[in-house]
Amino acid sequence: MRRLINQRISRPLAFFLGALPFIIAILLYMAASTERLSDNPNDKLLPAFSTMGDTLLRMATEENKRSGDILLWVDTLASLERLAMGVGISATIALLFGLTLGALPLLRANLSPFTTAISMVPPMALLPVLFIVFGLGEVSKVVLIVIGITPYLIRELQSRVSELPTEQWIKAQTLGANSWQLMLRMVLPQMLPRLVDALRLSMGAAWLFLIAAEAIASTEGLGYRIFLVRRYMAMDVILPYVVWISLLAIISDQLLKQLNRKLFPWYQPQ
Amino acid sequence: MSFIEFKKVSKTYGDQPVLDNINLSVKKGEFVTMVGASGCGKSTFLKMLSGQESASKGQCLLDGQPLTDEPSVDRGIVFQKYSVFPHLSVLDNVILGLEFAQSKLLARLFGKARAQAREKAMNLLQRVGLHSAANKYPHELSGGMQQRLAIAQALIKEPKILLLDEPFGALDPGIRADMHQLILDLWQQTGTTIFMVTHDIGEGFYLGSRLLVFDKVRHDPMAPNAWGATITYDLKLNQANHGQLAKSGDSAQEHSLYNDIQHSVHATARVQDEAGPSIGISTGVGA
């Protein structure tokens, strides 16, 4: 028999093995839920799948009696808008600073210690400051995401820039490039796919900051909703919402991955 | 008149000498090949020529002017790898040099200017045998084709000097022979002055019109890095014989020189090996 490290898994088997943990988790949940509900039909902690399905359908199709909104879509739209703004602004700032910090020694000497120090500040500790400065509106939620992920993105890009082979820097200069042209034609295009990669890695943190900000001060949003219904122990809302948030995270990750493949066919991460 | 002149040039890193007392005068249009054991300063010498390093002592002159201490458009370069830009197609890699010169702000050409640049680039690609791959990305090319591209990319700037840093070191023998032919053809057509570092002494004899051997003249077994290297052989190679591999040897004289050089280079390599890994000299050889 082959060593364990050399085992080859056929496709159907790999699919089955991959699906197995999901199936087990679902079965375990169903068993526990049925058990609790048979003791007490009004139990709220582990609602049956059918209950969760009904609730989700209601939230996705029926207008809320008080506000007249269809809550799931209003929440999703509000959250995605904040997320997109936060991530978009972060990416722009990171591209600007990561590129110049990576390429220009003068700026690096000047700003690198500062960005390193800033990236050590826990963003959540700054949330009260943001609420005081920007109020409880949209701005502070977006700014929390920006503060949360931008330092990481800058440092990541800066180190990707410095990983470009010395040969390329020399070559571009022998072709007559000045610093600006070199950054524009050699560094920037090669950093774009790496920025997308870095964004994929920081999406988890972005969601974290978004939900935290929404939980504390908001009037709609996915994070707001789950923290709101927590008061009624409405697990039949919370659990589907958590699954929906995870699904959105997976979809956005895949979209970014496809984007990289489509736009940058020359890019092959090592 | 000498085109490139080195006058009493030395290079030290910290207190470690790498090159001692280099005196050299090269005429326009020479094909200078440089051989020597690892750590004997041939790459450092090339870096001084390219502007990546500056001399610690002495003068390096190009056309009577001191060499600038950063890479410039006078001096084209081809490395063993990473010479081409992975995010640009073959054609764009070649056009890039023209775009830097003609479009200061955007470094991009459009319309008629681009069409002209394209034509010039395609001509050059034709000459290196890459015109049918013009729209591919470098990662779709073989190692030999990538080096052809790197050469075309450098030549579009019509540099005064072309620097080749072990350009064929990573290629298969058959491909190497093709590349040898290509570089000799291009050299004869353009009349460019070429400096080429190689590990392969046979290649040095075969390609060069002049061969420099870098070696240490003095060894101290207790302090293997106490002495720098210098040019120990400076050979005019027989032009009539040019393009014949000296190893297979029409010329008895070159054949015996080949053996001498191989012997001394190997001896230096062995002494260095026995003295343990050389500490701290980063000449970038093979790195």
Coordinates of C-alpha atoms in Angstrom, one line a residue:
Chain A
M1 CA 0.0 0.0 0.0
R2 CA 1.1 3.5 -0.8
R3 CA 2.1 5.9 2.0
L4 CA -0.7 8.0 3.3
I5 CA 0.9 11.1 1.9
N6 CA 0.9 9.6 -1.6
Q7 CA -2.8 8.5 -1.7
R8 CA -4.8 9.6 -4.6
I9 CA -8.4 10.3 -4.2
S10 CA -10.8 9.7 -7.1
R11 CA -13.2 12.5 -7.9
P12 CA -16.5 10.8 -6.7
L13 CA -14.8 9.8 -3.5
A14 CA -13.4 13.3 -3.0
F15 CA -16.9 14.7 -3.5
F16 CA -18.4 12.2 -1.0
L17 CA -15.7 12.9 1.6
G18 CA -16.1 16.6 1.2
A19 CA -19.9 16.4 1.6
L20 CA -19.7 14.1 4.6
P21 CA -19.0 16.7 7.3
F22 CA -21.9 18.8 6.0
I23 CA -24.3 15.8 6.1
I24 CA -23.1 14.9 9.6
A25 CA -23.5 18.4 10.9
I26 CA -27.1 18.6 9.5
L27 CA -28.0 15.2 10.8
L28 CA -26.7 16.0 14.3
Y29 CA -28.6 19.3 14.3
M30 CA -31.8 17.5 13.2
A31 CA -31.5 14.9 15.9
A32 CA -30.9 17.4 18.6
S33 CA -33.7 19.6 17.4
T34 CA -36.2 16.8 17.2
E35 CA -35.2 15.7 20.7
R36 CA -35.7 19.1 22.2
L37 CA -38.9 19.8 20.3
S38 CA -40.4 16.5 21.5
D39 CA -39.8 17.6 25.1
N40 CA -41.2 21.0 24.5
P41 CA -42.9 22.0 21.2
N42 CA -42.4 25.7 22.0
D43 CA -38.6 25.3 22.4
K44 CA -36.8 28.2 20.6
L45 CA -33.2 27.2 20.9
L46 CA -33.0 24.6 18.1
P47 CA -35.9 25.3 15.7
A48 CA -36.8 22.6 13.1
F49 CA -35.6 23.2 9.5
S50 CA -39.2 23.6 8.5
T51 CA -39.7 26.4 10.9
M52 CA -36.6 28.1 9.8
G53 CA -37.6 27.7 6.1
D54 CA -41.0 29.2 6.8
T55 CA -39.5 32.2 8.7
L56 CA -36.9 32.8 5.9
L57 CA -39.6 32.6 3.2
R58 CA -41.7 35.1 5.2
M59 CA -38.7 37.5 5.6
A60 CA -37.8 37.2 1.9
T61 CA -41.3 37.6 0.4
E62 CA -43.6 39.4 2.9
E63 CA -43.6 43.1 3.7
N64 CA -43.0 43.9 7.3
K65 CA -46.2 45.0 8.9
R66 CA -44.7 48.0 10.7
S67 CA -42.2 49.4 8.1
G68 CA -43.6 47.9 4.9
D69 CA -40.2 46.6 3.9
I70 CA -39.2 43.1 2.9
L71 CA -36.7 42.7 5.6
L72 CA -34.2 40.2 4.2
W73 CA -33.6 42.2 1.0
V74 CA -33.5 45.6 2.8
D75 CA -31.0 44.1 5.3
T76 CA -28.9 42.5 2.6
L77 CA -28.8 45.6 0.4
A78 CA -27.8 47.8 3.4
S79 CA -25.1 45.5 4.5
L80 CA -23.7 44.9 1.0
E81 CA -23.6 48.6 0.3
R82 CA -21.6 49.4 3.4
L83 CA -19.3 46.5 2.8
A84 CA -18.7 47.5 -0.9
M85 CA -18.0 51.1 0.1
G86 CA -15.7 50.1 2.9
V87 CA -13.8 47.5 0.9
G88 CA -13.7 49.8 -2.2
I89 CA -12.3 52.7 -0.3
S90 CA -9.8 50.5 1.5
A91 CA -8.6 49.0 -1.8
T92 CA -8.1 52.5 -3.3
I93 CA -6.1 53.8 -0.3
A94 CA -4.1 50.6 -0.1
L95 CA -3.2 50.6 -3.8
L96 CA -2.0 54.2 -3.5
F97 CA 0.0 53.7 -0.4
G98 CA 1.2 50.2 -0.9
L99 CA 2.6 51.0 -4.3
T100 CA 4.4 54.2 -3.3
L101 CA 5.7 52.7 0.0
G102 CA 6.9 49.7 -1.8
A103 CA 8.6 51.5 -4.6
L104 CA 10.0 54.7 -3.1
P105 CA 12.6 54.4 -0.3
L106 CA 12.1 58.0 0.9
L107 CA 8.4 57.5 1.5
R108 CA 9.0 54.1 3.0
A109 CA 11.4 55.5 5.5
N110 CA 8.9 58.2 6.2
L111 CA 5.7 56.3 6.6
S112 CA 6.4 52.6 7.1
P113 CA 6.9 52.8 10.9
F114 CA 3.6 54.8 11.1
T115 CA 1.5 52.3 9.1
T116 CA 3.0 49.5 11.2
A117 CA 2.0 51.2 14.4
I118 CA -1.5 52.1 13.1
S119 CA -2.0 48.5 12.1
M120 CA -1.5 47.4 15.7
V121 CA -4.4 49.5 17.0
P122 CA -7.4 47.2 17.5
P123 CA -10.1 48.8 15.2
M124 CA -12.9 47.8 17.6
A125 CA -11.4 49.9 20.3
L126 CA -11.7 52.9 18.0
L127 CA -15.4 52.3 17.3
P128 CA -16.6 54.6 20.1
V129 CA -14.3 57.3 18.8
L130 CA -15.8 56.8 15.3
F131 CA -19.3 57.1 16.7
I132 CA -18.4 60.3 18.6
V133 CA -16.6 61.8 15.6
F134 CA -18.9 60.7 12.7
G135 CA -22.1 60.1 14.6
L136 CA -24.2 56.9 14.4
G137 CA -24.9 57.1 10.7
E138 CA -23.5 55.2 7.7
V139 CA -20.1 56.9 7.8
S140 CA -18.8 55.4 11.0
K141 CA -19.7 51.9 9.8
V142 CA -17.9 52.3 6.6
V143 CA -14.9 54.0 8.3
L144 CA -14.7 51.0 10.8
I145 CA -14.3 48.6 7.8
V146 CA -11.7 51.0 6.3
I147 CA -9.7 51.3 9.5
G148 CA -10.0 47.6 10.1
I149 CA -8.6 46.3 6.8
T150 CA -6.6 49.1 5.1
P151 CA -3.4 48.8 7.2
Y152 CA -3.2 45.1 6.4
L153 CA -3.8 45.7 2.7
I154 CA -1.1 48.4 2.6
R155 CA 1.5 46.2 4.4
E156 CA 0.5 43.3 2.2
L157 CA 0.9 45.3 -1.1
Q158 CA 4.1 46.9 0.1
S159 CA 5.7 43.5 0.7
R160 CA 4.4 42.2 -2.7
V161 CA 6.0 45.2 -4.4
S162 CA 9.3 44.5 -2.8
E163 CA 9.0 40.8 -3.9
L164 CA 9.2 41.8 -7.5
P165 CA 12.5 40.5 -8.8
T166 CA 15.4 43.0 -8.9
E167 CA 15.9 42.0 -12.5
Q168 CA 12.6 43.7 -13.4
W169 CA 13.5 47.0 -11.8
I170 CA 16.9 47.0 -13.5
K171 CA 15.4 46.0 -16.8
A172 CA 12.7 48.8 -16.7
Q173 CA 15.4 51.4 -16.0
T174 CA 17.5 50.2 -18.9
L175 CA 14.4 50.6 -21.1
G176 CA 14.4 54.2 -20.1
A177 CA 11.6 54.3 -17.5
N178 CA 11.6 57.0 -14.9
S179 CA 10.2 56.3 -11.4
W180 CA 6.6 57.4 -12.4
Q181 CA 6.6 55.4 -15.6
L182 CA 8.0 52.4 -13.9
M183 CA 5.3 52.4 -11.2
L184 CA 2.6 53.0 -13.8
R185 CA 3.6 50.3 -16.3
M186 CA 5.5 47.7 -14.3
V187 CA 4.4 47.8 -10.6
L188 CA 0.8 48.9 -10.8
P189 CA -0.5 46.3 -13.3
Q190 CA 1.4 43.5 -11.5
M191 CA -0.1 44.6 -8.1
L192 CA -3.8 44.6 -9.2
P193 CA -4.2 40.8 -9.0
R194 CA -2.3 40.7 -5.8
L195 CA -4.6 43.3 -4.4
V196 CA -7.6 41.1 -5.3
D197 CA -5.9 38.2 -3.6
A198 CA -5.4 40.3 -0.5
L199 CA -9.0 41.5 -0.6
R200 CA -10.2 37.9 -0.6
L201 CA -8.2 37.3 2.5
S202 CA -9.5 40.4 4.3
M203 CA -13.2 39.9 3.4
G204 CA -13.6 37.9 6.6
A205 CA -12.3 40.8 8.7
A206 CA -14.5 43.2 6.7
W207 CA -17.6 41.2 7.5
L208 CA -16.6 41.1 11.1
F209 CA -16.3 44.8 11.4
L210 CA -19.5 45.4 9.5
I211 CA -21.6 43.2 11.7
A212 CA -20.0 44.6 14.9
A213 CA -20.8 48.2 13.8
E214 CA -24.4 47.2 12.7
A215 CA -24.9 45.4 16.0
I216 CA -24.2 48.5 18.0
A217 CA -25.9 51.3 16.0
S218 CA -28.1 50.8 13.0
T219 CA -31.7 50.7 11.8
E220 CA -31.2 47.9 9.2
G221 CA -28.6 45.5 8.0
L222 CA -27.9 41.8 8.4
G223 CA -25.9 42.3 11.6
Y224 CA -28.5 44.6 13.0
R225 CA -31.3 42.1 12.4
I226 CA -29.6 39.2 14.2
F227 CA -28.7 41.3 17.2
L228 CA -32.2 42.7 17.3
V229 CA -34.1 39.4 17.2
R230 CA -31.7 38.0 19.8
R231 CA -33.9 39.7 22.4
Y232 CA -36.8 37.3 21.5
M233 CA -34.4 34.4 21.2
A234 CA -35.6 34.1 17.6
M235 CA -33.1 31.4 16.5
D236 CA -35.4 30.7 13.5
V237 CA -34.3 34.1 12.2
I238 CA -30.7 34.1 13.5
L239 CA -29.6 30.8 12.1
P240 CA -30.8 31.3 8.5
Y241 CA -29.3 34.8 8.6
V242 CA -25.9 33.4 9.6
V243 CA -26.1 30.9 6.8
W244 CA -27.1 33.6 4.3
I245 CA -24.2 35.8 5.5
S246 CA -21.8 32.9 5.0
L247 CA -23.3 32.3 1.6
L248 CA -22.7 35.9 0.6
A249 CA -19.1 35.7 1.8
I250 CA -18.5 32.5 -0.2
I251 CA -20.1 34.1 -3.3
S252 CA -18.0 37.3 -3.0
D253 CA -14.9 35.2 -2.6
Q254 CA -15.6 33.2 -5.7
L255 CA -16.4 36.3 -7.7
L256 CA -13.1 37.9 -6.7
K257 CA -11.3 34.7 -7.7
Q258 CA -13.0 34.6 -11.1
L259 CA -12.3 38.3 -11.6
N260 CA -8.6 37.6 -11.1
R261 CA -8.7 34.8 -13.6
K262 CA -10.6 36.7 -16.2
L263 CA -8.8 40.0 -16.0
F264 CA -5.2 38.8 -15.3
P265 CA -4.7 35.6 -17.3
W266 CA -0.9 36.0 -16.9
Y267 CA -1.1 35.9 -13.2
Q268 CA -0.3 32.6 -11.6
P269 CA 0.2 32.7 -7.8
Q270 CA 3.1 30.5 -6.8
Chain B
M1 CA 39.9 55.5 -29.1
S2 CA 38.7 53.3 -26.3
F3 CA 34.9 53.2 -25.8
I4 CA 34.9 51.8 -22.3
E5 CA 37.7 52.3 -20.0
F6 CA 38.3 51.0 -16.5
K7 CA 41.2 52.7 -14.7
K8 CA 42.6 51.1 -11.5
V9 CA 39.1 50.0 -10.4
S10 CA 38.5 48.2 -7.1
K11 CA 35.4 47.1 -5.4
T12 CA 35.0 46.2 -1.8
Y13 CA 32.0 45.2 0.2
G14 CA 32.6 46.5 3.7
D15 CA 36.2 45.4 4.3
Q16 CA 36.0 42.5 1.9
P17 CA 37.7 43.2 -1.4
V18 CA 35.9 41.6 -4.4
L19 CA 37.8 43.1 -7.3
D20 CA 41.3 44.6 -7.2
N21 CA 43.0 46.9 -9.6
I22 CA 41.0 46.3 -12.8
N23 CA 42.5 48.0 -15.9
L24 CA 40.6 47.5 -19.1
S25 CA 40.0 49.3 -22.3
V26 CA 37.4 48.0 -24.7
K27 CA 36.8 49.2 -28.3
K28 CA 33.4 49.7 -29.8
G29 CA 31.9 46.6 -31.3
E30 CA 33.9 44.0 -29.2
F31 CA 32.2 40.9 -27.9
V32 CA 33.7 40.5 -24.4
T33 CA 33.0 37.2 -22.6
M34 CA 33.9 36.9 -19.0
V35 CA 34.5 33.6 -17.2
G36 CA 35.8 32.7 -13.7
A37 CA 34.9 30.7 -10.6
S38 CA 32.0 31.7 -8.5
G39 CA 32.8 34.6 -6.2
C40 CA 35.5 35.9 -8.4
G41 CA 33.8 39.1 -9.2
K42 CA 32.6 38.7 -12.8
S43 CA 29.0 39.4 -11.8
T44 CA 30.2 42.4 -9.7
F45 CA 32.1 43.6 -12.7
L46 CA 28.9 43.4 -14.8
K47 CA 26.9 45.2 -12.1
M48 CA 29.4 48.1 -12.2
L49 CA 28.9 48.2 -16.0
S50 CA 25.1 48.2 -15.6
G51 CA 25.2 50.9 -12.8
Q52 CA 23.8 48.6 -10.1
E53 CA 27.1 48.9 -8.2
S54 CA 29.7 51.7 -8.3
A55 CA 33.4 51.3 -8.0
S56 CA 35.0 51.8 -4.6
K57 CA 38.2 53.1 -6.1
G58 CA 39.2 54.1 -9.6
Q59 CA 37.2 55.3 -12.7
C60 CA 34.8 53.6 -15.1
L61 CA 34.3 55.6 -18.3
L62 CA 31.9 55.2 -21.2
D63 CA 32.8 57.4 -24.1
G64 CA 35.0 59.4 -21.8
Q65 CA 32.2 60.1 -19.4
P66 CA 31.9 58.4 -15.9
L67 CA 29.3 55.6 -15.9
T68 CA 26.1 56.8 -14.1
D69 CA 25.5 55.1 -10.8
E70 CA 22.1 53.8 -11.8
P71 CA 20.9 51.8 -14.8
S72 CA 20.4 53.8 -17.9
V73 CA 19.1 53.4 -21.4
D74 CA 22.7 53.3 -22.7
R75 CA 23.1 49.8 -21.4
G76 CA 20.7 47.1 -22.2
I77 CA 20.6 44.0 -20.1
V78 CA 19.5 40.4 -20.3
F79 CA 19.5 38.3 -17.1
Q80 CA 19.4 34.5 -16.7
K81 CA 15.7 34.9 -15.7
Y82 CA 13.0 37.4 -14.8
S83 CA 14.2 39.6 -17.6
V84 CA 10.7 40.1 -19.2
F85 CA 7.5 41.5 -17.7
P86 CA 5.0 38.7 -17.1
H87 CA 2.0 40.9 -17.3
L88 CA 2.7 42.1 -20.9
S89 CA 2.3 40.2 -24.1
V90 CA 5.4 39.5 -26.1
L91 CA 4.7 42.4 -28.4
D92 CA 4.0 44.8 -25.5
N93 CA 7.2 43.7 -23.8
V94 CA 9.1 45.0 -26.8
I95 CA 7.0 48.1 -27.4
L96 CA 7.4 49.1 -23.8
G97 CA 10.9 50.6 -24.3
L98 CA 9.5 52.9 -27.1
E99 CA 6.5 53.9 -24.9
F100 CA 8.8 55.0 -22.1
A101 CA 10.7 57.3 -24.5
Q102 CA 7.7 58.7 -26.4
S103 CA 5.1 59.1 -23.8
K104 CA 6.4 60.6 -20.6
L105 CA 3.2 60.9 -18.7
L106 CA 1.2 57.8 -19.6
A107 CA 4.0 55.6 -20.9
R108 CA 1.5 54.4 -23.5
L109 CA 1.2 54.9 -27.2
F110 CA -2.0 55.2 -29.1
G111 CA -3.2 55.4 -32.7
K112 CA -0.5 56.1 -35.3
A113 CA 2.4 56.3 -32.9
R114 CA 1.4 52.8 -31.6
A115 CA 1.1 51.5 -35.1
Q116 CA 4.7 52.7 -35.9
A117 CA 6.0 51.3 -32.6
R118 CA 4.2 48.0 -33.4
E119 CA 5.8 47.7 -36.8
K120 CA 9.3 48.4 -35.4
A121 CA 8.7 45.8 -32.6
M122 CA 7.4 43.2 -35.1
N123 CA 10.5 43.7 -37.2
L124 CA 12.7 43.0 -34.3
L125 CA 10.5 40.0 -33.2
Q126 CA 10.9 38.6 -36.7
R127 CA 14.7 38.9 -36.4
V128 CA 14.7 36.9 -33.1
G129 CA 12.1 34.4 -34.5
L130 CA 9.3 35.3 -32.2
H131 CA 6.8 37.1 -34.5
S132 CA 4.4 34.3 -34.5
A133 CA 4.2 34.4 -30.7
A134 CA 3.6 38.2 -30.5
N135 CA 0.4 37.9 -28.7
K136 CA 1.4 35.3 -26.1
Y137 CA 2.3 36.0 -22.5
P138 CA 5.8 35.2 -21.4
H139 CA 4.6 32.2 -19.2
E140 CA 3.4 30.6 -22.4
L141 CA 6.9 30.6 -23.9
S142 CA 9.7 28.2 -23.4
G143 CA 12.9 29.3 -21.6
G144 CA 14.7 29.9 -24.9
M145 CA 11.9 31.9 -26.3
Q146 CA 11.8 34.0 -23.2
Q147 CA 15.4 34.8 -23.6
R148 CA 14.9 35.7 -27.3
L149 CA 12.2 38.1 -26.1
A150 CA 14.5 39.6 -23.4
I151 CA 17.1 40.2 -26.1
A152 CA 14.6 41.8 -28.5
Q153 CA 13.3 43.9 -25.7
A154 CA 16.7 45.2 -24.9
L155 CA 17.7 45.8 -28.6
I156 CA 14.7 48.0 -29.4
K157 CA 16.5 50.7 -27.4
E158 CA 19.6 50.3 -29.6
P159 CA 21.8 50.4 -26.5
K160 CA 25.5 51.3 -26.7
I161 CA 26.3 48.3 -24.7
L162 CA 24.5 45.0 -24.3
L163 CA 25.1 43.2 -21.0
L164 CA 24.3 39.5 -20.8
D165 CA 24.4 37.9 -17.3
E166 CA 24.6 34.2 -17.9
P167 CA 21.7 34.5 -20.4
F168 CA 21.9 30.9 -21.6
G169 CA 22.8 29.2 -18.3
A170 CA 19.4 27.7 -17.7
L171 CA 18.8 26.4 -21.3
D172 CA 19.0 23.0 -22.8
P173 CA 22.2 22.4 -24.9
G174 CA 20.3 22.3 -28.2
I175 CA 18.5 25.5 -27.5
R176 CA 21.8 27.0 -26.4
A177 CA 23.4 26.4 -29.8
D178 CA 20.5 28.2 -31.5
M179 CA 20.8 31.1 -29.1
H180 CA 24.6 31.3 -29.8
Q181 CA 23.9 31.6 -33.5
L182 CA 21.2 34.2 -32.8
I183 CA 23.4 36.4 -30.6
L184 CA 26.3 36.2 -33.0
D185 CA 24.1 37.2 -35.9
L186 CA 22.6 40.1 -34.0
W187 CA 26.1 41.2 -32.9
Q188 CA 27.3 41.2 -36.4
Q189 CA 24.2 43.0 -37.7
T190 CA 24.0 45.7 -35.0
G191 CA 27.7 46.1 -34.2
T192 CA 26.7 46.6 -30.5
T193 CA 29.4 46.1 -27.9
I194 CA 28.5 43.1 -25.8
F195 CA 29.7 42.0 -22.4
M196 CA 28.6 38.5 -21.4
V197 CA 29.2 36.6 -18.2
T198 CA 29.2 32.9 -18.5
H199 CA 30.1 29.8 -16.4
D200 CA 30.9 27.9 -19.5
I201 CA 34.5 28.5 -20.6
G202 CA 33.8 26.9 -24.0
E203 CA 30.9 29.2 -24.6
G204 CA 33.2 32.1 -23.6
F205 CA 35.8 31.1 -26.3
Y206 CA 33.1 30.3 -28.9
L207 CA 31.2 33.6 -28.7
G208 CA 33.7 36.2 -27.7
S209 CA 36.0 38.3 -29.7
R210 CA 37.8 38.9 -26.4
L211 CA 37.8 36.7 -23.3
L212 CA 38.4 38.0 -19.8
V213 CA 39.2 35.6 -17.0
F214 CA 38.5 36.7 -13.4
D215 CA 40.5 34.9 -10.8
K216 CA 42.2 35.4 -7.5
V217 CA 45.9 35.9 -7.8
R218 CA 46.6 35.4 -4.1
H219 CA 45.1 32.9 -1.8
D220 CA 45.4 33.0 2.0
P221 CA 44.1 29.7 3.3
M222 CA 43.5 31.3 6.8
A223 CA 41.5 34.1 5.3
P224 CA 40.0 33.0 2.0
N225 CA 38.2 36.3 1.5
A226 CA 41.3 38.5 2.3
W227 CA 42.1 39.1 -1.4
G228 CA 40.0 40.2 -4.2
A229 CA 40.0 38.9 -7.8
T230 CA 41.3 40.6 -10.9
I231 CA 41.6 39.9 -14.6
T232 CA 44.2 37.2 -15.0
Y233 CA 43.8 36.6 -18.7
D234 CA 42.7 39.1 -21.3
L235 CA 42.7 37.3 -24.7
K236 CA 42.0 38.6 -28.1
L237 CA 40.3 35.6 -29.7
N238 CA 41.1 34.7 -33.3
Q239 CA 38.5 36.4 -35.4
A240 CA 39.2 34.1 -38.3
N241 CA 38.3 31.3 -36.1
H242 CA 35.3 33.0 -34.8
G243 CA 32.2 30.9 -34.5
Q244 CA 34.4 27.7 -34.1
L245 CA 34.4 26.1 -30.7
A246 CA 37.9 26.3 -29.4
K247 CA 37.5 23.1 -27.5
S248 CA 37.2 21.1 -30.6
G249 CA 40.2 23.1 -31.6
D250 CA 41.5 24.2 -35.0
S251 CA 43.9 26.5 -33.2
A252 CA 46.3 24.7 -31.1
Q253 CA 47.2 27.8 -29.2
E254 CA 43.6 28.5 -28.2
H255 CA 43.2 24.9 -27.3
S256 CA 46.0 25.0 -24.8
L257 CA 44.8 28.4 -23.4
Y258 CA 41.4 26.8 -22.9
N259 CA 43.0 24.0 -20.9
D260 CA 45.1 26.5 -18.8
I261 CA 42.1 28.6 -18.0
Q262 CA 39.9 25.7 -17.2
H263 CA 42.6 24.4 -14.9
S264 CA 43.1 27.6 -13.0
V265 CA 39.4 28.4 -12.7
H266 CA 38.8 24.9 -11.3
A267 CA 41.7 25.2 -9.0
T268 CA 40.3 28.4 -7.5
A269 CA 36.9 26.9 -7.2
R270 CA 38.4 24.0 -5.3
V271 CA 40.5 26.2 -3.0
Q272 CA 37.4 28.2 -2.2
D273 CA 35.4 25.0 -1.6
E274 CA 37.9 23.6 0.8
A275 CA 38.1 26.9 2.7
G276 CA 34.5 26.5 3.5
P277 CA 31.6 28.5 2.3
S278 CA 32.7 32.0 1.6
I279 CA 31.1 34.3 4.1
G280 CA 29.2 37.4 3.3
I281 CA 30.2 38.1 -0.3
S282 CA 27.0 38.5 -2.1
T283 CA 27.9 38.8 -5.7
G284 CA 24.5 37.6 -6.7
V285 CA 26.0 34.7 -8.7
G286 CA 23.3 32.2 -9.4
A287 CA 21.2 33.7 -6.6

